[in-house]
């Protein structure tokens, strides 16, 4: 058997197994697994001794080249996917935003253009729905047949993204008929808006008030309401960026009842807390994103939720805005600070460090939450999200002992600060391959813009 690439001496780790094996790649696919595969039949040999070989990371929550409040997120599909690749992510699902009155297809056309020719890793899109007359319901169904099998709705940001319960319920009924997933931003936007206006009237304009005006109860209430609507509609629901124990309780209770309810959290909620706002001047703006940072005790609750499969996925909600000139738009009013933080690059290292080295879960559970579960939930499995003959050769040679200190001085995201500045991680990619092609080689980017392709995703199923 001829191989384009043969990876030798590594330890393969999937969501279920850990074993020593060589791995042969041909035509961008994994074509052979086994001991002592013949090296003379390979054009290129990679020695993975001392490293894990894991399926490429899948980040199902990113916002590249996204307009927000008169500016746009600082990474485009080229710089953002290069940073993702450095961190071991080989597929992402970004969000195409429907403007009010626009068709869903228009929204997708806009985002297809943003990504085309730029992305260095494969990508798909969820469609953010802001306006849903009955004609759009048919469009949801037809898009599901074209590989856009998930839609995101907001229960927050009144006047911009927020939609009412009837629209959510109609979208969920349609999703349940057509095999789509509804992703939900769960916060009670109406109540938060009242709290925010009151704070501003009292002259509370500093960045920390972004966090103090968005209580955990607002997230828990909306999470519970989203679950109830999904239960009535007979649809699955996926709660994005879950940040607190109270919301996690709603998800846990629903899953205990056997409902198809899923949730993700993000590294910022595992590593950062409201204490990050104790910084001089306006610097707290670096941590303004939604939902906000919580009190520190929530972190351990979220780690436990990940270990126990109450939370299924870690994504990043990568939505970078530079501190200078972008975050500064809200210097006198926290409501004008662009919401979002940079995180696409360090997801695997942060979760591996706190989860596996931290003794909270084994390497297999780590692989499951950063790759396999997102692939299953969003219609990419088994093409992606695992290591098996026939799967795409999206692979990370991951050194469990490689130590790094996260810093804006060395990261590859196009943003002038890091949320995780100074945090030491242990465990990082040595090499990263997308469909058999080397993207990252020991700290050097060796891929090319335009290598990444749009991936048509399958419909959601309970299997
Ligand atoms: Zn987001």
Coordinates of C-alpha atoms and ligand atoms in Angstrom, one line a residue:
X1 CA 0.0 0.0 0.0
X2 CA 1.3 3.5 -1.0
X3 CA 1.1 6.3 1.5
X4 CA 1.5 10.0 0.9
X5 CA 2.4 10.3 4.6
X6 CA 3.1 7.7 7.3
X7 CA 3.1 8.7 10.9
X8 CA 5.1 6.4 13.1
X9 CA 5.6 5.7 16.8
X10 CA 2.7 7.7 18.1
X11 CA 0.0 6.9 20.6
X12 CA -3.4 7.3 19.0
X13 CA -6.0 8.7 21.4
X14 CA -9.6 8.9 20.4
X15 CA -12.7 9.5 22.4
X16 CA -12.8 5.8 23.3
X17 CA -9.3 4.3 22.9
X18 CA -5.6 4.9 23.5
X19 CA -3.2 2.6 21.6
X20 CA 0.2 2.5 19.9
X21 CA -0.2 2.5 16.1
X22 CA 1.3 3.8 12.9
X23 CA -1.1 5.7 10.7
X24 CA -1.0 5.8 6.8
X25 CA -2.5 8.7 4.8
X26 CA -3.4 8.7 1.2
X27 CA -5.5 11.2 -0.8
X28 CA -6.2 13.2 2.3
X29 CA -7.8 10.3 4.1
X30 CA -6.6 7.9 6.8
X31 CA -6.1 4.6 4.9
X32 CA -4.3 2.3 7.3
X33 CA -3.8 1.8 11.0
X34 CA -1.5 -0.8 12.5
X35 CA 1.9 -1.7 13.8
X36 CA 4.9 -1.6 11.6
X37 CA 3.3 -0.1 8.5
X38 CA 5.9 -0.1 5.6
X39 CA 7.9 3.1 5.6
X40 CA 9.4 2.5 2.2
X41 CA 6.0 2.9 0.7
X42 CA 5.6 6.4 2.0
X43 CA 6.6 9.7 0.3
X44 CA 6.8 11.4 3.6
X45 CA 7.4 10.0 7.1
X46 CA 6.6 11.8 10.4
X47 CA 8.0 10.5 13.7
X48 CA 5.5 11.0 16.5
X49 CA 7.5 9.3 19.3
X50 CA 6.5 10.6 22.7
X51 CA 3.4 12.3 21.4
X52 CA -0.3 11.6 21.1
X53 CA -2.0 11.5 17.7
X54 CA -5.5 13.0 18.2
X55 CA -8.2 13.9 15.7
X56 CA -8.0 17.6 14.7
X57 CA -9.9 20.0 17.0
X58 CA -13.3 21.2 16.0
X59 CA -14.3 24.6 17.2
X60 CA -18.1 25.1 16.7
X61 CA -18.3 28.7 17.9
X62 CA -16.2 31.4 16.2
X63 CA -16.9 34.9 14.8
X64 CA -14.4 35.7 12.1
X65 CA -14.8 39.0 10.1
X66 CA -18.0 39.8 12.0
X67 CA -19.5 43.3 12.1
X68 CA -20.4 44.5 15.5
X69 CA -21.3 48.0 16.8
X70 CA -19.7 50.0 14.0
X71 CA -16.5 47.8 13.9
X72 CA -15.7 44.2 13.0
X73 CA -13.9 41.3 14.7
X74 CA -10.1 41.7 14.2
X75 CA -9.4 38.2 12.7
X76 CA -10.6 37.4 9.2
X77 CA -10.8 33.9 7.8
X78 CA -7.1 33.8 7.0
X79 CA -5.6 35.1 10.2
X80 CA -8.2 33.4 12.4
X81 CA -7.8 30.0 10.8
X82 CA -4.0 30.2 10.9
X83 CA -4.3 30.9 14.7
X84 CA -6.7 28.0 15.0
X85 CA -4.3 25.7 13.2
X86 CA -1.5 26.7 15.5
X87 CA -3.6 25.5 18.4
X88 CA -4.6 22.2 16.8
X89 CA -8.1 23.1 15.5
X90 CA -8.6 21.8 11.9
X91 CA -12.4 22.6 11.5
X92 CA -14.5 25.4 12.6
X93 CA -18.1 26.4 12.4
X94 CA -18.7 30.1 12.2
X95 CA -21.9 32.1 12.2
X96 CA -23.6 33.7 9.1
X97 CA -25.8 36.5 10.3
X98 CA -29.2 37.2 8.7
X99 CA -30.0 40.9 8.8
X100 CA -33.7 41.6 9.3
X101 CA -35.6 41.3 6.0
X102 CA -32.8 39.4 4.4
X103 CA -33.1 35.8 3.2
X104 CA -31.0 33.2 5.0
X105 CA -29.3 32.4 1.8
X106 CA -28.2 36.0 1.4
X107 CA -26.6 35.7 4.8
X108 CA -24.8 32.6 3.8
X109 CA -23.6 34.1 0.5
X110 CA -22.0 36.9 2.4
X111 CA -20.1 34.6 4.7
X112 CA -19.2 32.1 1.9
X113 CA -17.4 35.1 0.3
X114 CA -15.6 36.1 3.5
X115 CA -14.2 32.6 3.8
X116 CA -13.6 31.6 0.2
X117 CA -9.9 31.6 -0.8
X118 CA -8.8 32.7 2.7
X119 CA -9.5 29.8 5.2
X120 CA -6.5 27.5 5.8
X121 CA -8.7 24.9 7.6
X122 CA -12.2 23.4 6.8
X123 CA -15.3 25.3 7.9
X124 CA -19.0 25.2 8.0
X125 CA -21.7 27.8 9.0
X126 CA -24.5 28.0 11.5
X127 CA -27.1 30.6 10.3
X128 CA -28.1 33.2 12.9
X129 CA -31.8 33.8 12.4
X130 CA -33.2 37.3 13.4
X131 CA -36.4 37.4 11.3
X132 CA -38.5 34.4 10.4
X133 CA -41.7 34.9 8.3
X134 CA -43.2 31.6 7.1
X135 CA -41.2 31.7 3.8
X136 CA -38.0 31.5 5.8
X137 CA -39.2 28.3 7.5
X138 CA -39.1 26.6 4.1
X139 CA -35.6 28.1 3.6
X140 CA -34.4 26.5 6.8
X141 CA -35.5 23.2 5.5
X142 CA -33.8 23.6 2.1
X143 CA -30.6 24.8 3.7
X144 CA -30.5 21.7 5.9
X145 CA -30.3 19.7 2.6
X146 CA -27.3 21.7 1.5
X147 CA -25.2 21.1 4.6
X148 CA -26.2 24.0 6.8
X149 CA -27.8 22.0 9.5
X150 CA -27.8 24.3 12.5
X151 CA -29.4 27.7 13.3
X152 CA -28.7 30.0 16.1
X153 CA -31.2 32.2 17.9
X154 CA -30.7 34.9 20.6
X155 CA -32.8 35.4 23.7
X156 CA -30.5 38.4 24.4
X157 CA -29.6 41.7 22.7
X158 CA -33.1 43.3 22.3
X159 CA -33.4 45.4 19.2
X160 CA -30.5 43.7 17.5
X161 CA -30.6 39.9 17.7
X162 CA -33.2 39.0 20.2
X163 CA -36.2 37.0 19.0
X164 CA -39.5 36.2 20.8
X165 CA -40.6 32.9 22.1
X166 CA -43.1 32.2 19.3
X167 CA -40.3 32.6 16.7
X168 CA -38.0 30.3 18.7
X169 CA -40.8 27.7 19.0
X170 CA -41.5 27.9 15.2
X171 CA -37.8 27.5 14.4
X172 CA -37.6 24.5 16.7
X173 CA -40.6 22.8 15.2
X174 CA -39.0 23.3 11.7
X175 CA -35.7 22.0 13.0
X176 CA -37.4 18.9 14.5
X177 CA -39.0 18.2 11.0
X178 CA -35.8 18.7 9.0
X179 CA -33.0 17.3 11.2
X180 CA -31.4 20.6 12.2
X181 CA -30.0 21.7 15.5
X182 CA -31.0 24.9 17.2
X183 CA -28.2 26.7 19.0
X184 CA -29.3 29.1 21.7
X185 CA -27.8 32.2 23.3
X186 CA -29.7 31.9 26.6
X187 CA -29.9 35.1 28.6
X188 CA -33.1 37.0 29.5
X189 CA -32.4 40.1 27.3
X190 CA -35.4 42.0 28.4
X191 CA -34.6 41.9 32.1
X192 CA -30.9 42.6 31.5
X193 CA -31.8 45.7 29.4
X194 CA -33.7 47.1 32.4
X195 CA -30.8 46.5 34.8
X196 CA -28.3 48.0 32.3
X197 CA -30.4 51.2 31.9
X198 CA -30.7 51.6 35.6
X199 CA -26.9 51.2 36.0
X200 CA -26.2 53.8 33.4
X201 CA -28.6 56.2 35.0
X202 CA -26.7 55.8 38.2
X203 CA -23.4 56.7 36.4
X204 CA -22.0 53.2 36.5
X205 CA -20.2 53.1 33.2
X206 CA -17.0 51.2 33.8
X207 CA -16.3 47.8 32.1
X208 CA -17.1 45.7 35.2
X209 CA -20.7 46.8 35.0
X210 CA -21.1 44.8 31.9
X211 CA -20.7 41.8 34.1
X212 CA -22.6 43.1 37.1
X213 CA -25.7 43.9 35.0
X214 CA -26.0 40.3 33.6
X215 CA -26.9 38.1 36.6
X216 CA -26.6 34.3 36.5
X217 CA -30.3 34.1 37.1
X218 CA -30.9 35.7 33.7
X219 CA -28.9 33.0 32.0
X220 CA -30.5 30.2 34.0
X221 CA -34.0 31.4 33.3
X222 CA -33.4 31.6 29.6
X223 CA -31.7 28.2 29.6
X224 CA -34.7 26.7 31.3
X225 CA -37.1 28.4 28.9
X226 CA -35.1 27.2 25.8
X227 CA -35.2 23.7 27.1
X228 CA -39.0 23.9 27.7
X229 CA -39.6 25.2 24.2
X230 CA -37.4 22.5 22.7
X231 CA -39.2 19.8 24.7
X232 CA -42.6 21.0 23.4
X233 CA -41.3 21.2 19.9
X234 CA -39.7 17.8 20.1
X235 CA -36.3 19.2 18.9
X236 CA -32.8 19.0 20.2
X237 CA -31.3 22.2 21.6
X238 CA -27.7 23.2 22.1
X239 CA -26.9 25.9 24.7
X240 CA -23.9 28.0 23.6
X241 CA -21.3 29.4 25.9
X242 CA -22.8 28.2 29.2
X243 CA -21.0 30.2 32.0
X244 CA -22.6 29.4 35.4
X245 CA -23.7 26.7 37.8
X246 CA -27.4 27.8 37.8
X247 CA -27.7 27.3 34.0
X248 CA -25.7 24.0 34.2
X249 CA -28.3 22.8 36.7
X250 CA -31.1 23.3 34.1
X251 CA -29.1 21.3 31.5
X252 CA -28.2 18.5 33.9
X253 CA -31.9 18.2 35.0
X254 CA -33.1 18.0 31.4
X255 CA -30.4 15.4 30.4
X256 CA -31.3 13.3 33.5
X257 CA -34.9 13.3 32.0
X258 CA -33.4 11.9 28.8
X259 CA -34.0 15.0 26.6
X260 CA -31.7 15.8 23.7
X261 CA -30.3 18.9 25.4
X262 CA -26.6 19.7 24.9
X263 CA -24.3 22.5 26.0
X264 CA -20.9 23.9 25.5
X265 CA -18.7 26.1 27.7
X266 CA -15.5 28.0 26.8
X267 CA -12.0 28.3 28.3
X268 CA -12.6 31.8 29.6
X269 CA -15.3 30.5 31.9
X270 CA -12.9 27.8 33.1
X271 CA -9.9 30.0 33.7
X272 CA -11.1 33.6 34.3
X273 CA -13.5 35.1 36.8
X274 CA -15.1 38.4 37.8
X275 CA -11.8 39.1 39.6
X276 CA -10.2 39.8 36.2
X277 CA -12.0 43.2 36.4
X278 CA -9.8 44.2 39.3
X279 CA -7.3 45.9 36.9
X280 CA -6.5 49.6 36.5
X281 CA -8.4 52.0 34.4
X282 CA -10.3 50.7 31.4
X283 CA -8.4 47.4 31.1
X284 CA -11.4 45.4 32.3
X285 CA -12.7 46.0 28.7
X286 CA -10.5 43.1 27.7
X287 CA -12.9 40.8 29.5
X288 CA -16.1 42.2 28.2
X289 CA -18.0 39.4 26.5
X290 CA -21.4 37.7 26.9
X291 CA -22.3 35.9 29.1
X292 CA -19.9 37.7 31.4
X293 CA -17.3 36.3 33.7
X294 CA -18.7 34.9 36.9
X295 CA -17.6 34.4 40.5
X296 CA -14.6 32.1 40.8
X297 CA -16.5 29.1 42.3
X298 CA -18.4 28.5 39.1
X299 CA -15.2 27.3 37.4
X300 CA -14.9 24.1 39.3
X301 CA -18.6 23.4 38.8
X302 CA -18.1 23.7 35.0
X303 CA -15.0 21.4 35.1
X304 CA -17.0 18.9 36.9
X305 CA -19.9 19.3 34.4
X306 CA -17.4 18.5 31.6
X307 CA -16.0 15.4 33.4
X308 CA -19.6 14.1 33.9
X309 CA -20.9 14.9 30.4
X310 CA -23.4 17.4 31.7
X311 CA -21.4 19.7 29.3
X312 CA -20.5 18.0 26.0
X313 CA -18.3 20.5 24.2
X314 CA -15.6 23.2 24.7
X315 CA -15.7 25.8 22.0
X316 CA -14.1 29.3 22.1
X317 CA -16.7 31.9 21.1
X318 CA -13.6 33.5 19.5
X319 CA -14.6 37.1 18.7
X320 CA -11.5 39.3 18.9
X321 CA -11.5 43.1 19.2
X322 CA -8.3 45.0 19.8
X323 CA -8.0 46.9 23.1
X324 CA -6.7 50.0 21.3
X325 CA -9.3 51.6 19.1
X326 CA -11.9 48.8 19.2
X327 CA -12.6 48.1 22.9
X328 CA -11.9 51.8 23.5
X329 CA -15.1 52.6 21.7
X330 CA -16.8 52.0 25.1
X331 CA -14.4 54.1 27.2
X332 CA -17.2 56.2 28.7
X333 CA -20.0 53.6 28.5
X334 CA -19.6 49.9 28.9
X335 CA -22.6 49.2 26.6
X336 CA -20.5 50.5 23.7
X337 CA -17.6 48.1 24.3
X338 CA -17.6 45.6 21.4
X339 CA -18.5 42.2 23.1
X340 CA -16.1 39.4 22.6
X341 CA -12.7 38.0 23.4
X342 CA -9.9 36.2 21.5
X343 CA -9.5 32.5 22.2
X344 CA -9.4 30.4 19.0
X345 CA -5.7 29.5 19.4
X346 CA -5.4 28.1 22.9
X347 CA -8.5 25.9 23.5
X348 CA -6.8 22.5 23.3
X349 CA -3.8 23.5 25.5
X350 CA -6.0 25.1 28.1
X351 CA -8.4 22.2 28.3
X352 CA -5.6 19.6 28.3
X353 CA -3.7 21.4 31.0
X354 CA -6.6 21.9 33.4
X355 CA -8.5 18.7 32.5
X356 CA -5.9 16.0 31.9
X357 CA -2.9 17.3 33.8
X358 CA -5.3 18.7 36.4
X359 CA -6.5 15.1 37.0
X360 CA -10.1 15.9 36.2
X361 CA -10.6 13.6 33.2
X362 CA -8.6 11.3 30.9
X363 CA -7.1 12.1 27.5
X364 CA -10.1 10.3 25.8
X365 CA -12.6 12.6 27.4
X366 CA -10.5 15.6 26.4
X367 CA -10.6 14.4 22.7
X368 CA -14.3 13.9 23.0
X369 CA -15.1 17.5 24.1
X370 CA -12.7 19.2 21.7
X371 CA -13.3 17.1 18.6
X372 CA -15.6 14.1 18.7
X373 CA -18.7 15.5 20.4
X374 CA -18.8 18.6 18.2
X375 CA -18.4 16.4 15.1
X376 CA -21.3 14.2 16.2
X377 CA -23.7 17.0 17.2
X378 CA -23.0 19.1 14.1
X379 CA -23.1 16.4 11.4
X380 CA -19.4 16.0 10.7
X381 CA -18.9 12.5 12.2
X382 CA -17.2 10.2 11.2
X383 CA -15.6 12.1 8.4
X384 CA -14.1 14.3 11.1
X385 CA -13.8 14.0 14.9
X386 CA -12.2 10.6 15.1
X387 CA -9.2 8.5 13.8
X388 CA -10.5 5.7 11.7
X389 CA -9.8 4.3 8.2
X390 CA -11.8 6.4 5.8
X391 CA -11.9 9.5 8.0
X392 CA -10.3 12.8 6.8
X393 CA -6.6 12.9 7.8
X394 CA -7.2 15.9 10.1
X395 CA -4.7 15.1 12.8
X396 CA -2.7 16.7 15.6
X397 CA 0.6 15.4 16.8
X398 CA 0.1 16.5 20.4
X399 CA 3.0 16.7 22.8
X400 CA 1.5 16.2 26.3
X401 CA 4.6 17.7 28.0
X402 CA 5.3 20.7 25.8
X403 CA 5.1 23.8 28.0
X404 CA 4.2 27.3 26.8
X405 CA 3.3 30.6 28.4
X406 CA 0.4 32.2 26.7
X407 CA 1.1 35.8 25.6
X408 CA 0.0 38.4 23.0
X409 CA 3.7 38.7 22.2
X410 CA 3.8 35.2 20.7
X411 CA 0.2 34.4 19.7
X412 CA -1.0 34.4 16.1
X413 CA -4.4 36.0 16.5
X414 CA -4.6 39.5 15.0
X415 CA -5.3 41.2 18.3
X416 CA -3.2 43.2 20.7
X417 CA -3.9 41.4 24.0
X418 CA -4.5 37.9 25.3
X419 CA -7.3 37.1 27.8
X420 CA -4.9 34.3 29.1
X421 CA -1.7 36.4 29.3
X422 CA 0.9 34.8 31.5
X423 CA -1.0 31.5 32.0
X424 CA 1.3 28.4 31.8
X425 CA 0.0 25.5 29.7
X426 CA 1.4 22.0 29.4
X427 CA 0.4 20.1 26.3
X428 CA 0.5 21.6 22.8
X429 CA 0.6 20.6 19.1
X430 CA 3.9 19.8 17.5
X431 CA 2.4 19.2 14.0
X432 CA -1.1 19.7 12.6
X433 CA -2.4 18.2 9.4
X434 CA -5.6 19.0 7.5
X435 CA -6.7 16.3 5.0
X436 CA -3.2 15.0 5.0
X437 CA -1.6 18.3 4.3
X438 CA 0.8 19.7 6.9
X439 CA -0.3 23.1 8.3
X440 CA 1.9 23.5 11.4
X441 CA 5.4 22.1 11.7
X442 CA 7.0 22.7 15.1
X443 CA 5.9 26.3 15.5
X444 CA 5.9 27.2 11.8
X445 CA 2.9 27.7 9.6
X446 CA 3.4 25.8 6.4
X447 CA -0.2 25.7 5.0
X448 CA -1.8 28.1 2.6
X449 CA -4.8 30.4 2.4
X450 CA -7.6 28.7 0.4
X451 CA -6.7 25.2 1.5
X452 CA -9.8 25.2 3.7
X453 CA -13.1 24.0 2.2
X454 CA -16.7 24.5 3.1
X455 CA -17.9 21.3 4.6
X456 CA -21.5 20.2 3.9
X457 CA -22.8 18.8 7.2
X458 CA -25.2 16.0 7.7
X459 CA -28.5 16.3 9.5
X460 CA -28.8 15.9 13.3
X461 CA -29.7 12.4 14.4
X462 CA -29.8 10.9 17.9
X463 CA -27.3 8.1 17.0
Ligands
LIG1 ZN1 -20.7 33.9 20.0

